[in-house]
mmCIF file of C-alpha atoms in Angstrom:
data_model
loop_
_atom_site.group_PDB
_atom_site.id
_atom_site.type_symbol
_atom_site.label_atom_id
_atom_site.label_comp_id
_atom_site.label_asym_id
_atom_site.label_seq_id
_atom_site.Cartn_x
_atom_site.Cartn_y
_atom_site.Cartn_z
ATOM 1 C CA UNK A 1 -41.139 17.050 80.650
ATOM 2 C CA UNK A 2 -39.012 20.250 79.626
ATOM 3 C CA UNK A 3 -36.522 17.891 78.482
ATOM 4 C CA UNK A 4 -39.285 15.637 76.442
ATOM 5 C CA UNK A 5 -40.758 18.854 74.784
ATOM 6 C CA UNK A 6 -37.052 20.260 73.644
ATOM 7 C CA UNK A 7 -36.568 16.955 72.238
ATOM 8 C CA UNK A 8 -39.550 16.922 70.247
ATOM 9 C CA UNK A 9 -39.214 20.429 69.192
ATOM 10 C CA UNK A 10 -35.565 19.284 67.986
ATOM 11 C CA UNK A 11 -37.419 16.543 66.274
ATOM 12 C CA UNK A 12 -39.785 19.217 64.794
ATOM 13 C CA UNK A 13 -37.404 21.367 63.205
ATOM 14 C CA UNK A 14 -35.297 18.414 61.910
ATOM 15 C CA UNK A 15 -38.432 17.198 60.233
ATOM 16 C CA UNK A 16 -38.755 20.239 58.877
ATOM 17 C CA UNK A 17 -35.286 20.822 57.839
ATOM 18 C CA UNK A 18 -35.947 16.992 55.884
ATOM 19 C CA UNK A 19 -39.624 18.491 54.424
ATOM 20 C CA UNK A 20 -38.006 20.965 52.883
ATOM 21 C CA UNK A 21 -35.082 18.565 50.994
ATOM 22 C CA UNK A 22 -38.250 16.401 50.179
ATOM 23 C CA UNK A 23 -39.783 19.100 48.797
ATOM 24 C CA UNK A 24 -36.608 20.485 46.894
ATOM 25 C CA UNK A 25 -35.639 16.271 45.877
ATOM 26 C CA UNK A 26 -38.982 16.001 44.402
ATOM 27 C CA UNK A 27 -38.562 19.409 42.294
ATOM 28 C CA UNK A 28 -35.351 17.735 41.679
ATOM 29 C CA UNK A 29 -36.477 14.439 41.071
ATOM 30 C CA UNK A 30 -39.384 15.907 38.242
ATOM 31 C CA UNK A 31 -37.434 17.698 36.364
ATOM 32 C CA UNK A 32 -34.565 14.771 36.172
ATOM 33 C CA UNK A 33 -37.984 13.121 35.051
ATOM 34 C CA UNK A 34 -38.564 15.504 32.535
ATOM 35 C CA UNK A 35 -34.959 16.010 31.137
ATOM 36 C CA UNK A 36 -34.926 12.064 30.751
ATOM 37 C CA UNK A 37 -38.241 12.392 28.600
ATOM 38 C CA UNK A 38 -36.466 15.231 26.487
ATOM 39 C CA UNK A 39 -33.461 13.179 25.499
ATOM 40 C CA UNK A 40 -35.751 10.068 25.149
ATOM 41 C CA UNK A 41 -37.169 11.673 22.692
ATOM 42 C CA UNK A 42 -34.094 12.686 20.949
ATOM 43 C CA UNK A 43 -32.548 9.601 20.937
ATOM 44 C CA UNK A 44 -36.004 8.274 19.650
ATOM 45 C CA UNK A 45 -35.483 10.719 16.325
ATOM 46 C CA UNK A 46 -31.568 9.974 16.371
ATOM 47 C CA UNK A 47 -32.435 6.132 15.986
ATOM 48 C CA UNK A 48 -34.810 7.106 12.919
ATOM 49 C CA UNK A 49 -32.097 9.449 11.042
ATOM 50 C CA UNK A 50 -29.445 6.795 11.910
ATOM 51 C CA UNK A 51 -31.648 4.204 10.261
ATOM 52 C CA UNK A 52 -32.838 6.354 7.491
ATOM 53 C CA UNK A 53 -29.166 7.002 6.412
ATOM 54 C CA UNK A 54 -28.090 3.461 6.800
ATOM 55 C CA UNK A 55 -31.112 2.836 4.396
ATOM 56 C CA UNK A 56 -29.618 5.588 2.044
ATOM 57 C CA UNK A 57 -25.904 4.178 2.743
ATOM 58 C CA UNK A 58 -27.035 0.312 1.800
ATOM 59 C CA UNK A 59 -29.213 2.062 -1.530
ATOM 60 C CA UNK A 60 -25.576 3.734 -2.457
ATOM 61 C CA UNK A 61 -23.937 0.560 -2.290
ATOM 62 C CA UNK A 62 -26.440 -1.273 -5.024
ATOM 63 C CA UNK A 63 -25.598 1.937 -6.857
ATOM 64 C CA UNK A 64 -21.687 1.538 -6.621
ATOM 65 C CA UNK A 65 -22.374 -2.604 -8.185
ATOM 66 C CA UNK A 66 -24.190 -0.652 -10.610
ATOM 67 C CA UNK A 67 -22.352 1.845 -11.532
ATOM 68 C CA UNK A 68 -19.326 -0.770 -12.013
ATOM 69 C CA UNK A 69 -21.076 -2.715 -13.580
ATOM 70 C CA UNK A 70 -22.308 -0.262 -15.889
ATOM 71 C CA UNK A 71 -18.825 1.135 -16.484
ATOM 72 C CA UNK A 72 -17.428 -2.032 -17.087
ATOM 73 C CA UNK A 73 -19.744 -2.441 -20.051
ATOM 74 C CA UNK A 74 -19.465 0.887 -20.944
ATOM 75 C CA UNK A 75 -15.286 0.018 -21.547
ATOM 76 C CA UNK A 76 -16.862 -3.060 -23.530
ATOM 77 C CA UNK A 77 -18.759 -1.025 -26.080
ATOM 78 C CA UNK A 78 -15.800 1.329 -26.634
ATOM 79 C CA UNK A 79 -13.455 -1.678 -27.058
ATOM 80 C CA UNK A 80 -15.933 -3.072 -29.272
ATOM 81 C CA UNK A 81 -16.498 0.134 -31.584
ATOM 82 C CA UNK A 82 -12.341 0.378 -32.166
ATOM 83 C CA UNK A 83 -11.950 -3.380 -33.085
ATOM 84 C CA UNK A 84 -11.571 -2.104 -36.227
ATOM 85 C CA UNK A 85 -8.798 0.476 -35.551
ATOM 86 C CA UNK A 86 -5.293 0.350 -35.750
ATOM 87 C CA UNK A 87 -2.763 2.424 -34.064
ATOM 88 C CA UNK A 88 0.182 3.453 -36.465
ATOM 89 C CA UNK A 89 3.604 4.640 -34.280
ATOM 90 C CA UNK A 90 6.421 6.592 -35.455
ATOM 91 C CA UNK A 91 5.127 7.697 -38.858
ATOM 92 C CA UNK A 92 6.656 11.325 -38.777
ATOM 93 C CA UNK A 93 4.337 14.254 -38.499
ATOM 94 C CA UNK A 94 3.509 15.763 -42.264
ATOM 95 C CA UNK A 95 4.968 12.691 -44.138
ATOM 96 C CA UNK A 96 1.477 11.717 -45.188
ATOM 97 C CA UNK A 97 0.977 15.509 -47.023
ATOM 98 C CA UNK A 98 -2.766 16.328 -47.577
ATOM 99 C CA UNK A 99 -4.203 13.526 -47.823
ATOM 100 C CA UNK A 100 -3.587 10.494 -45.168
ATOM 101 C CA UNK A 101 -5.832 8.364 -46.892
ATOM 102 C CA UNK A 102 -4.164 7.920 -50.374
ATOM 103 C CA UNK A 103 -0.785 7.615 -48.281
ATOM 104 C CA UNK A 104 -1.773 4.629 -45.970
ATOM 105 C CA UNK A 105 -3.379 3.330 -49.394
ATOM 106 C CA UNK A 106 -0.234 3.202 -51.011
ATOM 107 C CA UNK A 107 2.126 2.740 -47.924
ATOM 108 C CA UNK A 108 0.583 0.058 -45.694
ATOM 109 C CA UNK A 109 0.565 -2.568 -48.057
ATOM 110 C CA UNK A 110 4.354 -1.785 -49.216
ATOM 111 C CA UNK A 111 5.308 -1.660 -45.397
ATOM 112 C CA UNK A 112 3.699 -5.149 -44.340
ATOM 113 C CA UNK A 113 4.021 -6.704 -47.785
ATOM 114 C CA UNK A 114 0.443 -8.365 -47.443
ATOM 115 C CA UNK A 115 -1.825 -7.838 -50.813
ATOM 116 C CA UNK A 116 -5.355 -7.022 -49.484
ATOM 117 C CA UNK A 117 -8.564 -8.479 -52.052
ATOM 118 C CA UNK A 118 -10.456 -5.899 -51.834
ATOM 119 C CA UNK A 119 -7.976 -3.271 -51.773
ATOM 120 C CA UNK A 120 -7.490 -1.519 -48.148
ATOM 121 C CA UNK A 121 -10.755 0.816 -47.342
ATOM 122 C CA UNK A 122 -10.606 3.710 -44.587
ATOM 123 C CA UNK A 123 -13.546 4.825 -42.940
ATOM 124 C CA UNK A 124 -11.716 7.180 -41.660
ATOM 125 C CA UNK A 125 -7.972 8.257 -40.259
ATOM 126 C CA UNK A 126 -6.183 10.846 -38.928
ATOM 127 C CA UNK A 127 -3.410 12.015 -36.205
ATOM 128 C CA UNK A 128 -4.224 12.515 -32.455
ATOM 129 C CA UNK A 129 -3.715 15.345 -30.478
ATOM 130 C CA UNK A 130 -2.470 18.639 -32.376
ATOM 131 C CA UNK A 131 -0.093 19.148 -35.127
ATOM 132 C CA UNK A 132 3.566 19.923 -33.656
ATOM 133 C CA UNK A 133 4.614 23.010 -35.027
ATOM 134 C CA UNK A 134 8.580 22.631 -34.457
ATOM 135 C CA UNK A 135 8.612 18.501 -35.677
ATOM 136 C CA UNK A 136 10.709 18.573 -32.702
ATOM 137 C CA UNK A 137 9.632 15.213 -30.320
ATOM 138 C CA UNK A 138 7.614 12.250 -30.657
ATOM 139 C CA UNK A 139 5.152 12.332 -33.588
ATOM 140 C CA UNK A 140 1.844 11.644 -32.741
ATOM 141 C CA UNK A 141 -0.166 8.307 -33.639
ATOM 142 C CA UNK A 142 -2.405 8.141 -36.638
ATOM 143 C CA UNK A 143 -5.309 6.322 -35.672
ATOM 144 C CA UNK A 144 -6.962 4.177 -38.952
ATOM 145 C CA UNK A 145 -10.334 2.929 -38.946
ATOM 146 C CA UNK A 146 -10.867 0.037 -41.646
ATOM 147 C CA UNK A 147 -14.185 -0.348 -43.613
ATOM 148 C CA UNK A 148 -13.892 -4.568 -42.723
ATOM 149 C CA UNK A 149 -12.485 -6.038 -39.914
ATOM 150 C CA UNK A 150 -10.434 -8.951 -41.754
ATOM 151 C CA UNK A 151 -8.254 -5.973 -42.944
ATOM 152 C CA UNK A 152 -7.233 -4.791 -39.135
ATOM 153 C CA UNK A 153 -6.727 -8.484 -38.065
ATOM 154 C CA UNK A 154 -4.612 -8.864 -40.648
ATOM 155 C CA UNK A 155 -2.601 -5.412 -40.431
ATOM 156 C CA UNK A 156 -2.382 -6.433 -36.674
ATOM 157 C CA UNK A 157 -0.897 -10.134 -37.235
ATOM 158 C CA UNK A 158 1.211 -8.865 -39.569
ATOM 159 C CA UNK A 159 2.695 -7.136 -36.803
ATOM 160 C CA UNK A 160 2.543 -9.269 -33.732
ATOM 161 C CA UNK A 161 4.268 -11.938 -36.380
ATOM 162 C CA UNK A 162 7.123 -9.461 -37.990
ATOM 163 C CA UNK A 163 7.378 -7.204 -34.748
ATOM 164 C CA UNK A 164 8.539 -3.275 -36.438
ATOM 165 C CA UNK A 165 8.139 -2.448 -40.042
ATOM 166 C CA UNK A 166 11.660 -0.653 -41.024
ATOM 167 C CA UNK A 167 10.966 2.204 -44.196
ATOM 168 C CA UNK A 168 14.157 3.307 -44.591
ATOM 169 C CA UNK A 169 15.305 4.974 -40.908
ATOM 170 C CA UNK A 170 12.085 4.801 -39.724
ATOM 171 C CA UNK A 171 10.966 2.350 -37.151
ATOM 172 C CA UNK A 172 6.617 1.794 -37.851
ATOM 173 C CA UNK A 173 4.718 -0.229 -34.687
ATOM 174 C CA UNK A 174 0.894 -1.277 -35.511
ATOM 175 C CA UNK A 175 -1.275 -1.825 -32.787
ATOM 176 C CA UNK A 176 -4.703 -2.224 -31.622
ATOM 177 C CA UNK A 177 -6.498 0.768 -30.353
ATOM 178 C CA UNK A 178 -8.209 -0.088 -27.244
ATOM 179 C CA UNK A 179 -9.948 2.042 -24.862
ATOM 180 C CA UNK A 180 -7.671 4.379 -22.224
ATOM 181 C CA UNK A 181 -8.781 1.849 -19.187
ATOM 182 C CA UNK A 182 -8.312 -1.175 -21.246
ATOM 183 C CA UNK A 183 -4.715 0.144 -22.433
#
């Protein structure tokens, strides 16, 4: 009987020894329970941001079509508005004095030998960038705008057909004056 009673007092203790990591497994267990919740949740706001910015992401990607497809016509309109320029090349810098206008007037018809009815009409003209003030390297291009369109298409044939106008040593290119992306 002494024997019986040790054993269940052995039994006792071991039950109370497995109580106790009951007790501590379910303290355990609750507040696996309640970490779980917590990153439930966060993953529950995660999924939102991710789908807000993926709503923001596919919203930027109409905008890119857009915006190409707005700068594409934007290259248009420029291309358009110079259809009725021409790009002179290797007239030196100063050789048109004080006024460019009465020079191309008199010069541009001599140079492509075409007789223009009406007479040539500028709207306007004039050198890009700054005026060298050595004349040392490449003059810059005078850029004419002409009153009709006919002229310019003919100033530009002229020059696709003959290739460089020679005055004297001087070596004159025509060319259309397109837009920076276009050229």
């Amino acid at each position: 009987m002494d024997r019986i009673l040790q054993d269940i007092s052995a039994v006792s203790r071991k039950l109370e020894g497995m109580d106790s990591a009951m007790v501590a497994l379910t303290a355990e267990t609750r507040s696996m329970r309640l970490d779980i919740a917590g990153f439930q949740s966060q993953i529950s706001g995660l999924d939102q941001r991710v789908a807000t910015v993926e709503t923001q992401v596919a919203s930027w990607t109409d905008k890119d079509q857009e915006l190409l497809h707005l700068r594409s016509r934007l290259i248009d309109l420029e291309d358009r508005s110079r259809r009725n320029n021409v790009r002179l090349l290797g007239f030196p810098e100063g050789i048109e004095g004080t006024d460019m206008f009465s020079y191309l007037w008199e010069t541009l018809p001599k140079l492509t030998e075409i007789t223009f009815h009406p007479p040539l009409e500028f709207q306007r003209a004039h050198r890009l960038g700054p005026k060298r003030q050595n004349g040392n390297g490449r003059p810059h291009p005078i850029i004419v705008c002409l009153l009709r369109h006919m002229q310019a298409r003919q100033l530009l044939q002229a020059a696709r057909m003959q290739g460089p106008f020679r005055s004297g040593a001087l070596e004159i290119r025509l060319s259309a004056d397109f837009s920076k992306e276009t050229a």
